[in-house]
Amino acid sequence: MASRVIHALYTDDDVLMDAVKKVRSERYHIEEVFTPFPVHGLDKAMGLPHTRLAITAFMYGCVGLSVAIAMMNYIMIEDWPQNIGGKPSFSFLENMPAFVPIMFELTVFFAAHLMVITFYMRSRLWPFKKAENPDVRTTDDHFLMEVDVANHDVEKLTSFLGDTGAVEIKIVEKDNH
């Protein structure tokens, strides 16, 4: 199923931010904004909800810490206890100060690697996926705002986007797959 959208191209990030605010104030739906670099405050201006990735990172860190504790308890206390430097090997708590670096490293390891996997899954970035960038100039120095045309006067919307500072405006049939 295809839908019609308008691609409005901008050459400055400040002009883009003002345009996003104006488009949202007129109650038009912005499908997506493509930028060559992160624009601070754009997510808030677009009205995107806050991400829960920080909570996910914390949970992944807790998983890493749990794996580290279980692994060290099994390896160093239950399975193969060794007398290293005169430290007692019959209790996890007595050895915990020596285990802190390992616990820290595995916490960071799990959080970092699982967050990368989560980011790719959430962004739908699969191996060999075809790029979805509608205009190659957005990887260099242009900013593109994709506005939904449904139930709106195309001429009025095009004129409005031109007044917001767009240097180029195109109506495009977008494939929704």
Coordinates of N, CA and C in Angstrom, one line a residue, residues 17-134:
M17 N 14.4 23.2 12.6 CA 13.8 23.2 13.9 C 12.6 24.1 13.9
D18 N 12.7 25.3 13.4 CA 11.6 26.3 13.3 C 10.5 25.7 12.4
A19 N 10.8 25.1 11.3 CA 9.8 24.5 10.4 C 9.1 23.4 11.1
V20 N 9.8 22.5 11.8 CA 9.1 21.4 12.5 C 8.1 21.9 13.5
K21 N 8.5 23.0 14.3 CA 7.6 23.6 15.3 C 6.4 24.2 14.6
K22 N 6.6 24.9 13.4 CA 5.4 25.5 12.7 C 4.5 24.4 12.1
V23 N 5.1 23.3 11.6 CA 4.3 22.3 11.0 C 3.5 21.6 12.1
R24 N 4.1 21.3 13.2 CA 3.4 20.7 14.3 C 2.3 21.6 14.9
S25 N 2.5 22.9 14.9 CA 1.5 23.8 15.4 C 0.3 23.9 14.5
E26 N 0.5 23.6 13.2 CA -0.6 23.6 12.2 C -1.3 22.3 12.2
R27 N -0.9 21.3 13.0 CA -1.5 20.0 13.2 C -1.3 19.1 11.9
Y28 N -0.2 19.3 11.2 CA 0.2 18.4 10.2 C 1.1 17.2 10.8
H29 N 1.0 16.0 10.2 CA 1.7 14.9 10.8 C 3.0 14.7 10.1
I30 N 4.1 14.8 10.9 CA 5.5 14.6 10.3 C 5.8 13.1 10.4
E31 N 6.0 12.5 9.3 CA 6.3 11.1 9.3 C 7.7 10.8 9.8
E32 N 8.7 11.5 9.3 CA 10.1 11.3 9.6 C 10.9 12.5 9.3
V33 N 12.0 12.7 9.9 CA 13.0 13.8 9.6 C 14.3 13.1 9.4
F34 N 15.0 13.3 8.3 CA 16.3 12.8 8.0 C 17.3 13.9 8.1
T35 N 18.4 13.6 8.9 CA 19.4 14.7 9.1 C 20.8 14.0 8.9
P36 N 21.8 14.8 8.5 CA 23.1 14.2 8.4 C 23.8 14.1 9.7
F37 N 23.3 14.7 10.8 CA 23.9 14.6 12.1 C 22.8 14.8 13.1
P38 N 23.0 14.4 14.4 CA 21.9 14.5 15.4 C 21.6 16.0 15.6
V39 N 20.4 16.4 15.6 CA 19.9 17.8 15.9 C 19.4 17.8 17.3
H40 N 20.0 18.5 18.2 CA 19.6 18.6 19.6 C 18.2 19.2 19.7
G41 N 17.3 18.5 20.4 CA 15.9 19.0 20.6 C 14.9 18.6 19.5
L42 N 15.4 18.0 18.5 CA 14.5 17.6 17.4 C 13.4 16.6 17.8
D43 N 13.8 15.6 18.6 CA 12.8 14.7 19.1 C 11.7 15.3 19.9
K44 N 12.1 16.3 20.7 CA 11.1 17.0 21.5 C 10.2 17.9 20.6
A45 N 10.8 18.5 19.7 CA 10.0 19.4 18.8 C 9.1 18.6 17.9
M46 N 9.4 17.3 17.6 CA 8.6 16.5 16.8 C 7.5 15.8 17.7
G47 N 7.6 15.9 19.0 CA 6.6 15.3 19.9 C 6.8 13.8 20.1
L48 N 8.0 13.3 19.9 CA 8.3 11.9 20.1 C 8.3 11.6 21.6
P49 N 7.8 10.4 21.9 CA 7.8 10.1 23.4 C 9.2 9.7 23.8
H50 N 9.5 9.8 25.1 CA 10.8 9.5 25.7 C 11.1 8.0 25.5
T51 N 12.3 7.7 25.3 CA 12.8 6.4 25.1 C 12.9 5.6 26.4
R52 N 12.7 4.3 26.4 CA 12.9 3.5 27.6 C 14.2 2.7 27.5
L53 N 15.1 3.2 26.6 CA 16.4 2.4 26.5 C 17.2 2.5 27.7
A54 N 17.1 3.5 28.5 CA 17.9 3.6 29.7 C 17.5 2.5 30.7
I55 N 16.2 2.3 30.8 CA 15.7 1.2 31.7 C 16.2 -0.1 31.2
T56 N 16.2 -0.3 29.9 CA 16.7 -1.5 29.3 C 18.2 -1.7 29.6
A57 N 18.9 -0.7 29.5 CA 20.4 -0.8 29.7 C 20.6 -1.2 31.2
F58 N 19.8 -0.6 32.1 CA 19.9 -1.0 33.5 C 19.6 -2.5 33.7
M59 N 18.6 -2.9 33.1 CA 18.2 -4.4 33.2 C 19.3 -5.3 32.6
Y60 N 19.9 -4.9 31.5 CA 20.9 -5.6 30.9 C 22.2 -5.7 31.8
G61 N 22.5 -4.5 32.5 CA 23.5 -4.5 33.4 C 23.3 -5.4 34.6
C62 N 22.0 -5.5 35.1 CA 21.7 -6.4 36.2 C 21.9 -7.8 35.7
V63 N 21.5 -8.1 34.5 CA 21.7 -9.5 34.0 C 23.2 -9.8 34.0
G64 N 24.1 -8.9 33.5 CA 25.5 -9.1 33.5 C 26.1 -9.3 34.9
L65 N 25.6 -8.5 35.9 CA 26.0 -8.6 37.3 C 25.6 -10.0 37.8
S66 N 24.4 -10.4 37.5 CA 24.0 -11.7 38.0 C 24.8 -12.9 37.4
V67 N 25.1 -12.8 36.1 CA 25.9 -13.8 35.5 C 27.3 -13.8 36.1
A68 N 27.9 -12.6 36.3 CA 29.2 -12.5 36.9 C 29.2 -13.2 38.3
I69 N 28.2 -12.9 39.1 CA 28.2 -13.5 40.5 C 28.1 -15.0 40.4
A70 N 27.1 -15.4 39.6 CA 26.9 -16.9 39.5 C 28.1 -17.6 38.9
M71 N 28.8 -17.0 37.9 CA 29.9 -17.6 37.3 C 31.1 -17.7 38.3
M72 N 31.4 -16.6 39.0 CA 32.5 -16.6 39.9 C 32.2 -17.5 41.1
N73 N 31.0 -17.5 41.6 CA 30.7 -18.4 42.7 C 30.9 -19.9 42.3
Y74 N 30.4 -20.2 41.1 CA 30.6 -21.6 40.7 C 32.1 -22.0 40.4
I75 N 32.8 -21.1 39.6 CA 34.1 -21.4 39.2 C 35.1 -21.4 40.4
M76 N 35.1 -20.3 41.2 CA 36.1 -20.0 42.2 C 35.7 -20.6 43.6
I77 N 34.5 -20.9 43.9 CA 34.1 -21.4 45.2 C 33.6 -22.8 45.2
E78 N 32.8 -23.2 44.2 CA 32.2 -24.5 44.2 C 33.0 -25.5 43.4
D79 N 33.3 -25.2 42.2 CA 33.9 -26.2 41.3 C 35.4 -26.4 41.5
W80 N 36.2 -25.3 41.6 CA 37.6 -25.5 41.6 C 38.2 -24.5 42.6
P81 N 38.0 -24.6 43.9 CA 38.5 -23.6 44.8 C 40.0 -23.7 44.9
Q82 N 40.7 -22.5 44.9 CA 42.2 -22.5 44.9 C 42.6 -21.5 46.0
N83 N 43.7 -21.7 46.6 CA 44.3 -20.8 47.6 C 45.2 -19.9 46.8
I84 N 44.8 -18.7 46.5 CA 45.5 -17.8 45.7 C 45.9 -16.6 46.7
G85 N 47.2 -16.5 47.0 CA 47.7 -15.4 47.8 C 47.2 -15.6 49.3
G86 N 46.8 -16.8 49.7 CA 46.4 -17.0 51.1 C 45.0 -16.6 51.3
K87 N 44.2 -16.2 50.3 CA 42.8 -15.9 50.5 C 41.9 -17.1 50.7
P88 N 41.0 -17.0 51.6 CA 40.1 -18.2 51.8 C 39.2 -18.5 50.6
S89 N 39.0 -19.7 50.3 CA 38.3 -20.0 49.1 C 37.0 -20.8 49.4
F90 N 36.4 -20.6 50.6 CA 35.2 -21.3 51.0 C 34.0 -20.4 51.1
S91 N 34.1 -19.1 50.8 CA 33.0 -18.3 50.9 C 33.1 -17.2 49.8
F92 N 32.0 -16.9 49.1 CA 31.9 -15.9 48.1 C 32.1 -14.5 48.7
L93 N 31.5 -14.2 49.9 CA 31.6 -12.9 50.5 C 33.0 -12.6 51.0
E94 N 33.7 -13.6 51.4 CA 35.1 -13.3 51.8 C 36.0 -12.9 50.7
N95 N 35.6 -13.4 49.5 CA 36.4 -13.2 48.3 C 35.9 -12.0 47.4
M96 N 34.7 -11.5 47.8 CA 34.1 -10.5 47.0 C 35.0 -9.3 46.6
P97 N 35.8 -8.7 47.5 CA 36.6 -7.6 47.1 C 37.5 -7.9 45.9
A98 N 38.0 -9.2 45.8 CA 38.8 -9.6 44.6 C 37.9 -9.7 43.4
F99 N 36.6 -10.0 43.5 CA 35.7 -10.2 42.4 C 35.1 -8.9 41.8
V100 N 35.2 -7.8 42.5 CA 34.6 -6.6 42.1 C 35.0 -6.2 40.7
P101 N 36.3 -6.2 40.3 CA 36.6 -5.8 38.9 C 35.9 -6.7 37.8
I102 N 35.8 -8.0 38.1 CA 35.2 -8.9 37.2 C 33.7 -8.6 37.1
M103 N 33.1 -8.3 38.3 CA 31.6 -8.0 38.3 C 31.4 -6.7 37.5
F104 N 32.2 -5.7 37.7 CA 32.1 -4.5 36.9 C 32.2 -4.7 35.4
E105 N 33.3 -5.4 35.0 CA 33.5 -5.6 33.6 C 32.4 -6.4 32.9
L106 N 31.9 -7.4 33.6 CA 30.8 -8.2 33.0 C 29.5 -7.4 32.9
T107 N 29.3 -6.6 33.9 CA 28.1 -5.7 33.9 C 28.1 -4.8 32.7
V108 N 29.3 -4.1 32.5 CA 29.4 -3.2 31.3 C 29.4 -4.0 30.0
F109 N 30.0 -5.2 30.0 CA 30.0 -6.0 28.8 C 28.6 -6.4 28.3
F110 N 27.8 -6.9 29.3 CA 26.5 -7.3 29.0 C 25.6 -6.1 28.5
A111 N 25.7 -5.0 29.3 CA 24.9 -3.8 29.0 C 25.2 -3.3 27.6
A112 N 26.5 -3.2 27.3 CA 26.9 -2.6 26.0 C 26.5 -3.5 24.8
H113 N 26.8 -4.8 24.9 CA 26.5 -5.7 23.8 C 25.0 -5.9 23.6
L114 N 24.3 -6.1 24.7 CA 22.9 -6.2 24.5 C 22.2 -5.0 24.1
M115 N 22.7 -3.8 24.4 CA 22.1 -2.5 24.0 C 22.4 -2.4 22.5
V116 N 23.5 -2.8 21.9 CA 23.8 -2.7 20.5 C 22.8 -3.6 19.8
I117 N 22.6 -4.8 20.3 CA 21.6 -5.7 19.6 C 20.2 -5.1 19.7
T118 N 19.8 -4.6 20.9 CA 18.5 -3.9 21.0 C 18.3 -2.8 20.1
F119 N 19.4 -1.9 19.9 CA 19.3 -0.8 19.0 C 19.1 -1.2 17.6
Y120 N 19.8 -2.2 17.2 CA 19.6 -2.7 15.8 C 18.2 -3.3 15.6
M121 N 17.7 -4.1 16.6 CA 16.4 -4.6 16.4 C 15.3 -3.5 16.4
R122 N 15.5 -2.6 17.3 CA 14.5 -1.5 17.5 C 14.5 -0.6 16.2
S123 N 15.6 -0.4 15.6 CA 15.8 0.4 14.4 C 15.5 -0.4 13.1
R124 N 15.3 -1.7 13.3 CA 15.1 -2.6 12.2 C 16.2 -2.5 11.2
L125 N 17.5 -2.6 11.7 CA 18.7 -2.6 10.9 C 19.2 -4.0 10.8
W126 N 18.7 -4.7 9.8 CA 19.1 -6.1 9.7 C 20.3 -6.2 8.7
P127 N 21.0 -7.3 8.8 CA 22.1 -7.4 7.8 C 21.5 -7.5 6.3
F128 N 22.2 -6.8 5.4 CA 21.8 -6.8 4.0 C 20.5 -6.0 3.8
K129 N 20.0 -5.2 4.7 CA 18.8 -4.4 4.5 C 19.1 -3.3 3.6
K130 N 18.1 -3.0 2.7 CA 18.2 -1.9 1.8 C 18.0 -0.6 2.5
A131 N 18.8 0.4 2.1 CA 18.7 1.7 2.8 C 17.3 2.3 2.5
E132 N 16.8 3.1 3.5 CA 15.5 3.7 3.4 C 15.7 5.2 3.3
N133 N 16.9 5.7 3.0 CA 17.1 7.1 2.9 C 16.5 7.7 1.6
P134 N 15.5 8.6 1.7 CA 14.8 9.0 0.5 C 15.6 10.0 -0.4

